[in-house]
CSV table of C-alpha atoms and ligand atoms in Angstrom, one decimal:
chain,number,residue,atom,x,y,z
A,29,UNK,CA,-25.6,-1.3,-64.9
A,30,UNK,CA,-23.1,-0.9,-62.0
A,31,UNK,CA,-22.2,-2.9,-59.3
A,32,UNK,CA,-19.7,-1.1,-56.8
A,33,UNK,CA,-19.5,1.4,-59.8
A,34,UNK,CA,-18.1,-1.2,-62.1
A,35,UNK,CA,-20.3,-1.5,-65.4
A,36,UNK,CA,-21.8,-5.6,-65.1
A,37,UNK,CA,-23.9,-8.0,-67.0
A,38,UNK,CA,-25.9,-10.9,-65.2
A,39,UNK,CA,-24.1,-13.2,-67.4
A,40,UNK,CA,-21.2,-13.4,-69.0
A,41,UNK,CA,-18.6,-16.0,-71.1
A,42,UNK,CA,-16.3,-17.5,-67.8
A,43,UNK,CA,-12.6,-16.5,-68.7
A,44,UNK,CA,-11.9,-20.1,-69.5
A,45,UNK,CA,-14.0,-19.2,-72.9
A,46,UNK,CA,-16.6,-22.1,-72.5
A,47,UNK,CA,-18.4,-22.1,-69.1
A,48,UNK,CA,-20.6,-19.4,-68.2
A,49,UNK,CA,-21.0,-17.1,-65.6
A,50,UNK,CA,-23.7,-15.9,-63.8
A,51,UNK,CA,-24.6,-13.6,-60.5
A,52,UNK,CA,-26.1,-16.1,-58.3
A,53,UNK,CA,-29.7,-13.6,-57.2
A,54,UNK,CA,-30.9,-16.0,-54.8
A,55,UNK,CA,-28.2,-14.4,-52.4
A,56,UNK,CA,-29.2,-10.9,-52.7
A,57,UNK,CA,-28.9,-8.5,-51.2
A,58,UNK,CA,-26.8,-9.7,-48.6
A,59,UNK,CA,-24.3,-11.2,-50.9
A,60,UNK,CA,-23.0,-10.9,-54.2
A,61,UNK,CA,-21.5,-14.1,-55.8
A,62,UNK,CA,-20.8,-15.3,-59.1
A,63,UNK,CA,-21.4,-18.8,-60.1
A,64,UNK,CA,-20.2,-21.1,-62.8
A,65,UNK,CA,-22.3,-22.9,-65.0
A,66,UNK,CA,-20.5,-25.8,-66.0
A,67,UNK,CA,-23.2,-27.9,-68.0
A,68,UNK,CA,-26.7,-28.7,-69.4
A,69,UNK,CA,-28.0,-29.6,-65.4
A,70,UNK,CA,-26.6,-26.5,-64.1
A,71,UNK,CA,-28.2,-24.0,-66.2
A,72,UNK,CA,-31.4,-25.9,-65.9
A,73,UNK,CA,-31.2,-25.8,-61.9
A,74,UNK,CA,-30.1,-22.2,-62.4
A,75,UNK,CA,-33.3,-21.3,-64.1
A,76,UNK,CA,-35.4,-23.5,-61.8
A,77,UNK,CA,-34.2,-22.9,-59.0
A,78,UNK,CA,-34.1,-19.1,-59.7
A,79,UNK,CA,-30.0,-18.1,-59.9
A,80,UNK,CA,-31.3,-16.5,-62.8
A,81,UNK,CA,-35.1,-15.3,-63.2
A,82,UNK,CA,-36.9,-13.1,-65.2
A,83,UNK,CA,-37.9,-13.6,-68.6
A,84,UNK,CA,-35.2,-12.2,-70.9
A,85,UNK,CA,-32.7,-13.7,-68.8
A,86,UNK,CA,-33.9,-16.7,-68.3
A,87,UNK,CA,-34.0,-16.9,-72.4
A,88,UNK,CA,-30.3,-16.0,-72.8
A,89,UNK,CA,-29.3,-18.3,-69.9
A,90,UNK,CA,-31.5,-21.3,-72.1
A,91,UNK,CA,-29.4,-20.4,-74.8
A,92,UNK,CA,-26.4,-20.3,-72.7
A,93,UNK,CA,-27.4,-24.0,-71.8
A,94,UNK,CA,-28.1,-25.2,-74.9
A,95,UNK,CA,-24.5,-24.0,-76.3
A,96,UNK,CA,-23.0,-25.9,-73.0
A,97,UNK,CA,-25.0,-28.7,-73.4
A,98,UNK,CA,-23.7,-29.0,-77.6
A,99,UNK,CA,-20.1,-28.4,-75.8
A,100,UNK,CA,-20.3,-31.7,-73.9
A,101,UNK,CA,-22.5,-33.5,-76.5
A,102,UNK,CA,-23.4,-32.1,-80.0
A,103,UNK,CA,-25.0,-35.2,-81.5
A,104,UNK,CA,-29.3,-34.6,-82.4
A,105,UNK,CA,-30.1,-36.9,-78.7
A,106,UNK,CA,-27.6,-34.5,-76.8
A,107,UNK,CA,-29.8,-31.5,-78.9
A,108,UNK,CA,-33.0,-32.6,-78.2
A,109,UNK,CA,-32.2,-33.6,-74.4
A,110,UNK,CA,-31.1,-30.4,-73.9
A,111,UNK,CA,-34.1,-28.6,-75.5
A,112,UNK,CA,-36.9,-30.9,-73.7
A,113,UNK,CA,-34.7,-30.2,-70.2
A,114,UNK,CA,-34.3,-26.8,-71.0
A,115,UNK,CA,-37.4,-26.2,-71.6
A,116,UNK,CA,-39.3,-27.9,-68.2
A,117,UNK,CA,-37.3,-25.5,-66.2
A,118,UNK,CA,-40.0,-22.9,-65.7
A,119,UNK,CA,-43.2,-22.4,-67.5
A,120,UNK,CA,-44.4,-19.0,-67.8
A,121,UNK,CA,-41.4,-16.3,-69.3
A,122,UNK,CA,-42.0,-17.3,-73.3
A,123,UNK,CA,-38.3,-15.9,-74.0
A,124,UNK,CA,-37.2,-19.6,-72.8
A,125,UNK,CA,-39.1,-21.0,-75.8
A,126,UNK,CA,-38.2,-17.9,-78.0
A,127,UNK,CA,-34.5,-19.1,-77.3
A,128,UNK,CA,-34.7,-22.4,-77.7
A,129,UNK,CA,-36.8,-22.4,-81.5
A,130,UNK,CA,-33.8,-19.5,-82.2
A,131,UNK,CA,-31.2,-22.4,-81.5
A,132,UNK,CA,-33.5,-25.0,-82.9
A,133,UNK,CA,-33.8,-23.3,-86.2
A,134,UNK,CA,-30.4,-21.8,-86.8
A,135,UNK,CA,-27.9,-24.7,-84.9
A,136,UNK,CA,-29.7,-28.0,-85.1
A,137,UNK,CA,-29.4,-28.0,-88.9
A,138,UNK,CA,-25.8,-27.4,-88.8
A,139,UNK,CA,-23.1,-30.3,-88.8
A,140,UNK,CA,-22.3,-31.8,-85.5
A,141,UNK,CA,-19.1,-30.4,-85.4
A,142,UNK,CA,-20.1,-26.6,-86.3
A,143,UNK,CA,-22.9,-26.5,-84.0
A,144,UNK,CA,-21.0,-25.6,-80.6
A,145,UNK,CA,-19.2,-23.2,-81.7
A,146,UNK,CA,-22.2,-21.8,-83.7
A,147,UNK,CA,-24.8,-22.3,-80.3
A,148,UNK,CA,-22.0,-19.9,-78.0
A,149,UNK,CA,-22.1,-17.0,-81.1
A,150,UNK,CA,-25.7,-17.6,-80.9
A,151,UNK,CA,-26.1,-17.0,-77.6
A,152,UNK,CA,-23.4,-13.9,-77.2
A,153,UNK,CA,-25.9,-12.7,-79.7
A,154,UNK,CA,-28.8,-13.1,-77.9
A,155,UNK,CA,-27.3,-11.0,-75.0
A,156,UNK,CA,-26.3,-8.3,-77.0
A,157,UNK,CA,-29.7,-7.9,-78.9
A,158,UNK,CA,-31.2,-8.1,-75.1
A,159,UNK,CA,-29.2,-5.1,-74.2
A,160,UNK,CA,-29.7,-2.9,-77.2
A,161,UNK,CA,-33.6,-3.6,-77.1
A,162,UNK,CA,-33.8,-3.0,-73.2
A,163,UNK,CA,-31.6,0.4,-74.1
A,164,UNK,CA,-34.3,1.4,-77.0
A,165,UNK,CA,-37.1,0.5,-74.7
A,166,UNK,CA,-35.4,3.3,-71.8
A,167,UNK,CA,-35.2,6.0,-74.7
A,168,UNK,CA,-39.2,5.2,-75.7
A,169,UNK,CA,-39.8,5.5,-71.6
A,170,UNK,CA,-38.0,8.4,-71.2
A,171,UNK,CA,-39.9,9.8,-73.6
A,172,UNK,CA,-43.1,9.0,-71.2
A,173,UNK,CA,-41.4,10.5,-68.5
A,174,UNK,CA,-40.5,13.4,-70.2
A,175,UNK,CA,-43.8,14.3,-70.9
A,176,UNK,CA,-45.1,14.1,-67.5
A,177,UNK,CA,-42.1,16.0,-65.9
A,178,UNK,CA,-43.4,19.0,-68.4
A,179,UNK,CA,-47.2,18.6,-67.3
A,180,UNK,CA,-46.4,19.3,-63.8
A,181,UNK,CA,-44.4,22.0,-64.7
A,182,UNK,CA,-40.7,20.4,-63.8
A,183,UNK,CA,-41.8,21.0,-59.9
A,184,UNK,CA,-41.4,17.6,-57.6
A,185,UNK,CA,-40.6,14.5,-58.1
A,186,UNK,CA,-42.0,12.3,-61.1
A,187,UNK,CA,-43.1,9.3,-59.1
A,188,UNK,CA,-43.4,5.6,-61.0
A,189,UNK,CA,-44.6,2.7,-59.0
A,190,UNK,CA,-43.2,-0.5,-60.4
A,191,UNK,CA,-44.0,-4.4,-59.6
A,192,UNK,CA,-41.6,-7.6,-59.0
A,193,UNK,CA,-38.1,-7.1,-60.8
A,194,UNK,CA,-38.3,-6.0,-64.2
A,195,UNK,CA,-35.0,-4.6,-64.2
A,196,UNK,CA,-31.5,-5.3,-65.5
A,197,UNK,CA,-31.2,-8.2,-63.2
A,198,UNK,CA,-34.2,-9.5,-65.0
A,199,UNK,CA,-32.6,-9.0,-68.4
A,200,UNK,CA,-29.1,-9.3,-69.2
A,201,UNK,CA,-28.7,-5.3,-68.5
A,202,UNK,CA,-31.1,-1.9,-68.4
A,203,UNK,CA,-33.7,-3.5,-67.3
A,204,UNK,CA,-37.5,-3.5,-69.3
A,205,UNK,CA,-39.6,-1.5,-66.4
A,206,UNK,CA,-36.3,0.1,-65.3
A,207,UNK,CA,-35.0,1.6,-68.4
A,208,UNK,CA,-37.0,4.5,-68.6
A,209,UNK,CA,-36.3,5.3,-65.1
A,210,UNK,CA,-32.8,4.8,-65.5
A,211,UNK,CA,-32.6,6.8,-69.0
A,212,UNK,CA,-34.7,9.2,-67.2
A,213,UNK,CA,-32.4,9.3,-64.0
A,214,UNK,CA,-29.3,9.7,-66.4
A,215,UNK,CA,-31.1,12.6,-68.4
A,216,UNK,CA,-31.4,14.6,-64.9
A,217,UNK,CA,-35.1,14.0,-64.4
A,218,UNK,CA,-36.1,14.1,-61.0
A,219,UNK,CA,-37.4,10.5,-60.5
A,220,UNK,CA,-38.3,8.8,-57.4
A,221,UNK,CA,-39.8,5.3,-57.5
A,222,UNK,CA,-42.0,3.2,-55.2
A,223,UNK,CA,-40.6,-0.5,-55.1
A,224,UNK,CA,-43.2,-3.1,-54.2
A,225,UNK,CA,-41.5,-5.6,-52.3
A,226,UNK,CA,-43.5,-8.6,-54.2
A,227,UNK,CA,-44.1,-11.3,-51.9
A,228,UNK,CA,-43.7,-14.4,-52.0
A,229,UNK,CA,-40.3,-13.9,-53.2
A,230,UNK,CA,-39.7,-10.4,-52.9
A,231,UNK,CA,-38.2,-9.7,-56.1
A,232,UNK,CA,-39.0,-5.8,-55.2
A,233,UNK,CA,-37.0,-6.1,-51.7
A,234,UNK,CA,-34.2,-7.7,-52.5
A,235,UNK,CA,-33.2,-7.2,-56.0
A,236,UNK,CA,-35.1,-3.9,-57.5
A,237,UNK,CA,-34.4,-2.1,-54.2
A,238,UNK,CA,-30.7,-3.7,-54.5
A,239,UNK,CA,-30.0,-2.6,-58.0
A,240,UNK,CA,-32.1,1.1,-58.3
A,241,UNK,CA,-29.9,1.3,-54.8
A,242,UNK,CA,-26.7,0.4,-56.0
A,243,UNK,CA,-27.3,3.0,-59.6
A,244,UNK,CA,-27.9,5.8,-56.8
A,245,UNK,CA,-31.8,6.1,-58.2
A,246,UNK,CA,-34.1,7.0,-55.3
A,247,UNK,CA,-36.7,4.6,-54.2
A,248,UNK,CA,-39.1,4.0,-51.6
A,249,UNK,CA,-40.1,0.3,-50.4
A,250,UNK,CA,-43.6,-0.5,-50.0
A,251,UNK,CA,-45.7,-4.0,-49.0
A,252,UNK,CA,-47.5,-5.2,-52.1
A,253,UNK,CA,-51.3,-4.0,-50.8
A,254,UNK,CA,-49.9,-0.3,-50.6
A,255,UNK,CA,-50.0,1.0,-54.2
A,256,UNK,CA,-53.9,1.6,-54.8
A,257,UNK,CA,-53.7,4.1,-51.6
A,258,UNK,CA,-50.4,6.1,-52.8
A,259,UNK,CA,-52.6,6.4,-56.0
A,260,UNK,CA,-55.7,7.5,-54.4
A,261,UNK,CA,-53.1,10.5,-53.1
A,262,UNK,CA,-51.6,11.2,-56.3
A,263,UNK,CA,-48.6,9.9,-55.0
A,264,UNK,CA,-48.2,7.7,-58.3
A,265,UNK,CA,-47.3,9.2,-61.8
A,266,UNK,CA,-47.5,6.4,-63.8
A,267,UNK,CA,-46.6,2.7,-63.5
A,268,UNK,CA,-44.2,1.1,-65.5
A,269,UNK,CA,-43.5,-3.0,-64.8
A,270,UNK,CA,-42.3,-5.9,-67.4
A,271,UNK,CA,-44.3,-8.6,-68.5
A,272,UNK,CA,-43.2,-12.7,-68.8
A,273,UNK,CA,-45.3,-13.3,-71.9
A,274,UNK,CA,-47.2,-10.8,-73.7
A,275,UNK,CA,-50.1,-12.1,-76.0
A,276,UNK,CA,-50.4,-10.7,-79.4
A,277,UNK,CA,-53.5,-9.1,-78.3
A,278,UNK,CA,-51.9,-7.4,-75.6
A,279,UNK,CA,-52.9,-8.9,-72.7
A,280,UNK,CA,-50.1,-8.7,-70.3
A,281,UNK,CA,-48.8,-12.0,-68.0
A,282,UNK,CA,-46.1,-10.5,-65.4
A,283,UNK,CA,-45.7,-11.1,-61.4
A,284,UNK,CA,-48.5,-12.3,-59.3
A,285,UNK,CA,-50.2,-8.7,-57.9
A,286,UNK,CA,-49.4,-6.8,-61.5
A,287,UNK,CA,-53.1,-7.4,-62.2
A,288,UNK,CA,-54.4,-6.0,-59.1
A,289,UNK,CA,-52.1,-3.0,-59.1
A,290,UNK,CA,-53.5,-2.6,-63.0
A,291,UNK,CA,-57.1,-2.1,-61.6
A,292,UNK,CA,-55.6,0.2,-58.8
A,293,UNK,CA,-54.1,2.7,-61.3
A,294,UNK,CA,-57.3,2.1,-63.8
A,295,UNK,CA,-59.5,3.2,-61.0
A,296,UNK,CA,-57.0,6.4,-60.3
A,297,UNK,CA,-56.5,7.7,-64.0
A,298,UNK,CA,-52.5,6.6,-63.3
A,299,UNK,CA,-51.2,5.5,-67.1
A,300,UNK,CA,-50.1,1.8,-66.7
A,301,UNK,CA,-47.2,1.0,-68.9
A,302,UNK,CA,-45.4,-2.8,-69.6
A,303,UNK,CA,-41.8,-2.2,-70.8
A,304,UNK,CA,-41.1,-5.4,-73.2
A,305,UNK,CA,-38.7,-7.0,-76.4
A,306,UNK,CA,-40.4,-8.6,-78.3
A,307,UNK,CA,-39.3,-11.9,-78.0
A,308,UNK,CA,-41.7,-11.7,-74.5
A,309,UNK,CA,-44.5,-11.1,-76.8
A,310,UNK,CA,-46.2,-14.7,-77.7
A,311,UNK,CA,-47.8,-14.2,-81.2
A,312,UNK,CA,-49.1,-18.0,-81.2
A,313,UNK,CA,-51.8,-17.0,-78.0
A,314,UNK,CA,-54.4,-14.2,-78.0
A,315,UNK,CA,-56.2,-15.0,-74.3
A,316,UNK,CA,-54.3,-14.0,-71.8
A,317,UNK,CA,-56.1,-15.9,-69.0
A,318,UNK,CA,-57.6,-18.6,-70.9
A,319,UNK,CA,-54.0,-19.7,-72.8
A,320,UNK,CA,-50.5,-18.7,-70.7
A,321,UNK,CA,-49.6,-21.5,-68.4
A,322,UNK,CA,-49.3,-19.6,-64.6
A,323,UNK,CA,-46.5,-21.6,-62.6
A,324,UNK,CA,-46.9,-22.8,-59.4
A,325,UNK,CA,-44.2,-22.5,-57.0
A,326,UNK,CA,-43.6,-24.6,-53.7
A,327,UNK,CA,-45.6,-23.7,-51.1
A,328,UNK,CA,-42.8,-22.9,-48.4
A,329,UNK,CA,-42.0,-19.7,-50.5
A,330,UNK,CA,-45.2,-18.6,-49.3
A,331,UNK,CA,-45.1,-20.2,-45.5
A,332,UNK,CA,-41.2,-19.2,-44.9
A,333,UNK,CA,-39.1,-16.3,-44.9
A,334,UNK,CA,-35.5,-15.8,-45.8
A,335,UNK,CA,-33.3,-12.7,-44.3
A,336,UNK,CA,-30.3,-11.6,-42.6
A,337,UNK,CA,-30.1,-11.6,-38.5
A,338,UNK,CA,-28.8,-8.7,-36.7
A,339,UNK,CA,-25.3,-10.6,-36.3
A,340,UNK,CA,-24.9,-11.1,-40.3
A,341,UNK,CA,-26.5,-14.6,-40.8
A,342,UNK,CA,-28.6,-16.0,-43.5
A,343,UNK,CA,-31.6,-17.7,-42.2
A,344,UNK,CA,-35.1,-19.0,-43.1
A,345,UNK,CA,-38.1,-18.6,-41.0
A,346,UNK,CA,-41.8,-20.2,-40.8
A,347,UNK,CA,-44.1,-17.4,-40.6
A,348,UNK,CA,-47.4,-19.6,-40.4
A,349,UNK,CA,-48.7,-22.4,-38.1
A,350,UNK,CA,-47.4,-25.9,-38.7
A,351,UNK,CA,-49.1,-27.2,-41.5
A,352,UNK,CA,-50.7,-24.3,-42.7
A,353,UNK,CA,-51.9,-25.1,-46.1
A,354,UNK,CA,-50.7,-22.0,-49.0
A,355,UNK,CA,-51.2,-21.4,-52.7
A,356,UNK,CA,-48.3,-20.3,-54.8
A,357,UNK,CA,-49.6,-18.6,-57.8
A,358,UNK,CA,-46.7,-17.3,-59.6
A,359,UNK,CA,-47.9,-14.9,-62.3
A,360,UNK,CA,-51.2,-13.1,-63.4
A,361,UNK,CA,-52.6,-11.8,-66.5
A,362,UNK,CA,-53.7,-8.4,-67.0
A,363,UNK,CA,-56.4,-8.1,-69.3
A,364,UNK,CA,-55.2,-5.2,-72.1
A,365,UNK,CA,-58.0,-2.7,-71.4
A,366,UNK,CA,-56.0,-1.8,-68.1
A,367,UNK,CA,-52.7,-1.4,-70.2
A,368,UNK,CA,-51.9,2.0,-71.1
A,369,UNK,CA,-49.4,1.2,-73.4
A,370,UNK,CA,-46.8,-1.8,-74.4
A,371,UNK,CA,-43.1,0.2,-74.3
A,372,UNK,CA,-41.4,-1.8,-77.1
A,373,UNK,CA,-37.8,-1.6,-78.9
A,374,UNK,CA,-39.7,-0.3,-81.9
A,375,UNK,CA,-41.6,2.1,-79.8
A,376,UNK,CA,-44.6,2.6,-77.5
A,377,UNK,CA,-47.9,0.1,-79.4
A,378,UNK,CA,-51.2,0.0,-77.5
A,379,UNK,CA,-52.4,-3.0,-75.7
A,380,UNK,CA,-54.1,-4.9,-78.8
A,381,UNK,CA,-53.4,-6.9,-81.7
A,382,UNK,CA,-54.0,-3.9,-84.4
A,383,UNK,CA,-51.0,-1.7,-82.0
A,384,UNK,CA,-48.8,-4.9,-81.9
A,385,UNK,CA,-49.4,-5.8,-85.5
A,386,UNK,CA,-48.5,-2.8,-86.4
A,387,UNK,CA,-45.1,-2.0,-84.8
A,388,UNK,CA,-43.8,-5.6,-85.8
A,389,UNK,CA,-45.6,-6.3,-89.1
A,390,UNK,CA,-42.6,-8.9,-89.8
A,391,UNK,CA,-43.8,-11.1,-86.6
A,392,UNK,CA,-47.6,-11.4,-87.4
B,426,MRU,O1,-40.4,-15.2,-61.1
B,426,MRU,P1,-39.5,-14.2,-61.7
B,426,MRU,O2,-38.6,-13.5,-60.7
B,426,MRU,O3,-38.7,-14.8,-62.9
B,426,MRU,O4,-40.5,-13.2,-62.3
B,426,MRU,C1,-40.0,-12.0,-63.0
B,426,MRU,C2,-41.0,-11.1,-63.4
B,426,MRU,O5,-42.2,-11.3,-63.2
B,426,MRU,C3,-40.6,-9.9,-64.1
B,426,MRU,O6,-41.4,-8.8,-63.8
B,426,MRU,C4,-40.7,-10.2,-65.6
B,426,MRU,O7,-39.9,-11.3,-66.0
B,426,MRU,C5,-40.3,-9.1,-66.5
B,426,MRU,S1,-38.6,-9.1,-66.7
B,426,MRU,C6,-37.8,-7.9,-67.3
């Protein structure tokens, strides 16, 4: 999507042709940097420390590691370092481990001196697919949109509430959650969409609002505990978020607050849609709550606040007493009976193993 009106990926081959470059999101919206990833330990503090988040990015950056780390290193150890420290990074978003067994099945065999060369194809691969599923998954959601633009009779606005940063920041471009509503903007459907600002980290403040923002899509910020009352005054047309692991039941694990918005628009009649690839669904679990591992961030996400000051600098706040004891649960599940409908690359399945199964029969 655009930045400044130039078309941009979050990351890209560094003109040198072996480092890799990245937009460095824990600086928006203020600023926009690029940063170079150099080695193995960069991509993993990338991922870690969140330069680069969301799932399907945070898969093509793994593989972007894993082809730097073979760069420096392409012996088996250097391999199987760089998995095992690949794969710590961050628990949740299954497209890490979906990149990593892609590189561990297809470059590890390889001779040593094939496999680096083989690991950057592999990952500028990787990208591409990332984009052309995230592309299919906006024509499926326009589809959605479509639909409800006709029932009310192409009068207003067709309002989507989405959760967290699902869009192309989160991917390497389109977007899951966004690219119905950017397919949708393109096509000249009147869309507006309510951002929640998704605390502790506000994903929704500072990157979805940045990038719907910079696309010229219009959107309306709101605090996380606002969407079950916009519902209750038909103020939401349907939601549409992305998901960090999907089971192959359907059960959907995305941003911390997705479940509650879930039983918001359940209680409302508002359809609830999860835009995904499939490498975010997990075939190997069925139990959402009982079986995807929810990470726990530091607490001073929760007790401190970044922002800019009215003379243009960066700083970080406490907002609690000294001391104050907080929880940092990163991700929920929502069971499938609240899920509408899982927006694939192969089309729209329903939330459960027989609708999954049967969109990606090669997978089960
Ligand atoms: O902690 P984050 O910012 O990596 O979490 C991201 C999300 O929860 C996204 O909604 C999810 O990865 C879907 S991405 C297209």
């Amino acid at each position: 999507m655009k930045v400044n009106g130039t078309p941009t990926r979050t990351i890209w081959l560094n003109d040198n042709g072996w480092a890799v470059d990245i937009i460095d999101q824990t600086k928006l919206p203020h600023l926009y940097e690029i940063v170079t990833l150099n080695d193995l330990n960069d991509a993993c503090v990338a991922i870690k420390d969140m330069l680069v988040r969301g799932a399907p990015l945070i898969g093509a950056t793994a593989a972007y590691g894993m082809a730097l780390a073979l760069y420096h290193d392409a012996t088996d150890a250097g391999f199987e370092k760089a998995y095992a420290d690949l794969y710590a990074t961050r628990p949740t978003a299954v497209n890490l481990r979906w990149a990593l067994d892609e590189m561990k099945t297809k470059i590890f065999p390889l001779p040593e001196g094939e496999r680096m060369a083989a690991a950057y194809k592999l990952a500028a691969d990787i990208c591409d697919e990332d984009v052309a599923q995230n592309s299919s998954i906006g024509d499926h959601g326009l589809k959605i949109i479509e639909e409800i633009w006709e029932k009310k009779g192409k009068k207003g606005v067709v309002n989507i509430l989405t959760h967290c940063n699902a869009g192309w920041l989160a991917t390497v471009d389109w977007g899951t959650a966004t690219a119905p509503m950017y397919k949708a903007f393109e096509a000249g459907i009147p869309i507006h969409v309510w951002v929640d600002e998704t605390r502790p980290r506000n994903q929704g403040a500072s990157l979805t609002a940045w990038e719907l923002g910079n696309h010229g899509v219009p959107h309306t910020l709101i605090v996380d505990n606002a969407g079950g009352h916009l519902m209750q005054h038909g103020e939401v047309d349907l939601c549409i978020v992305g998901t960090d692991r999907t089971t192959a039941s359907g059960d959907v694990c995305n941003k911390i607050g997705t479940y509650l918005k879930a039983l918001a628009a359940h209680d409302n009649d508002v359809p609830f849609y999860v835009g995904l690839p499939s490498p975010t669904i997990d075939w190997t679990v069925d139990d959402g709550v009982k079986d995807i591992p929810i990470e726990e961030r530091d607490a001073t996400e929760v007790t401190e606040m970044t922002g800019r000051t009215k003379d243009g600098k960066i700083e970080t706040i406490t907002i609690t007493p000294e001391n104050c004891k907080a929880g940092n649960y990163a991700f929920d599940v929502t069971p499938r009976k609240y899920v509408t409908g899982l927006i694939t690359e192969r089309g729209v399945a329903p939330a459960s193993k027989e609708g999954l199964a049967a969109l990606f029969p090669d997978k089960v």
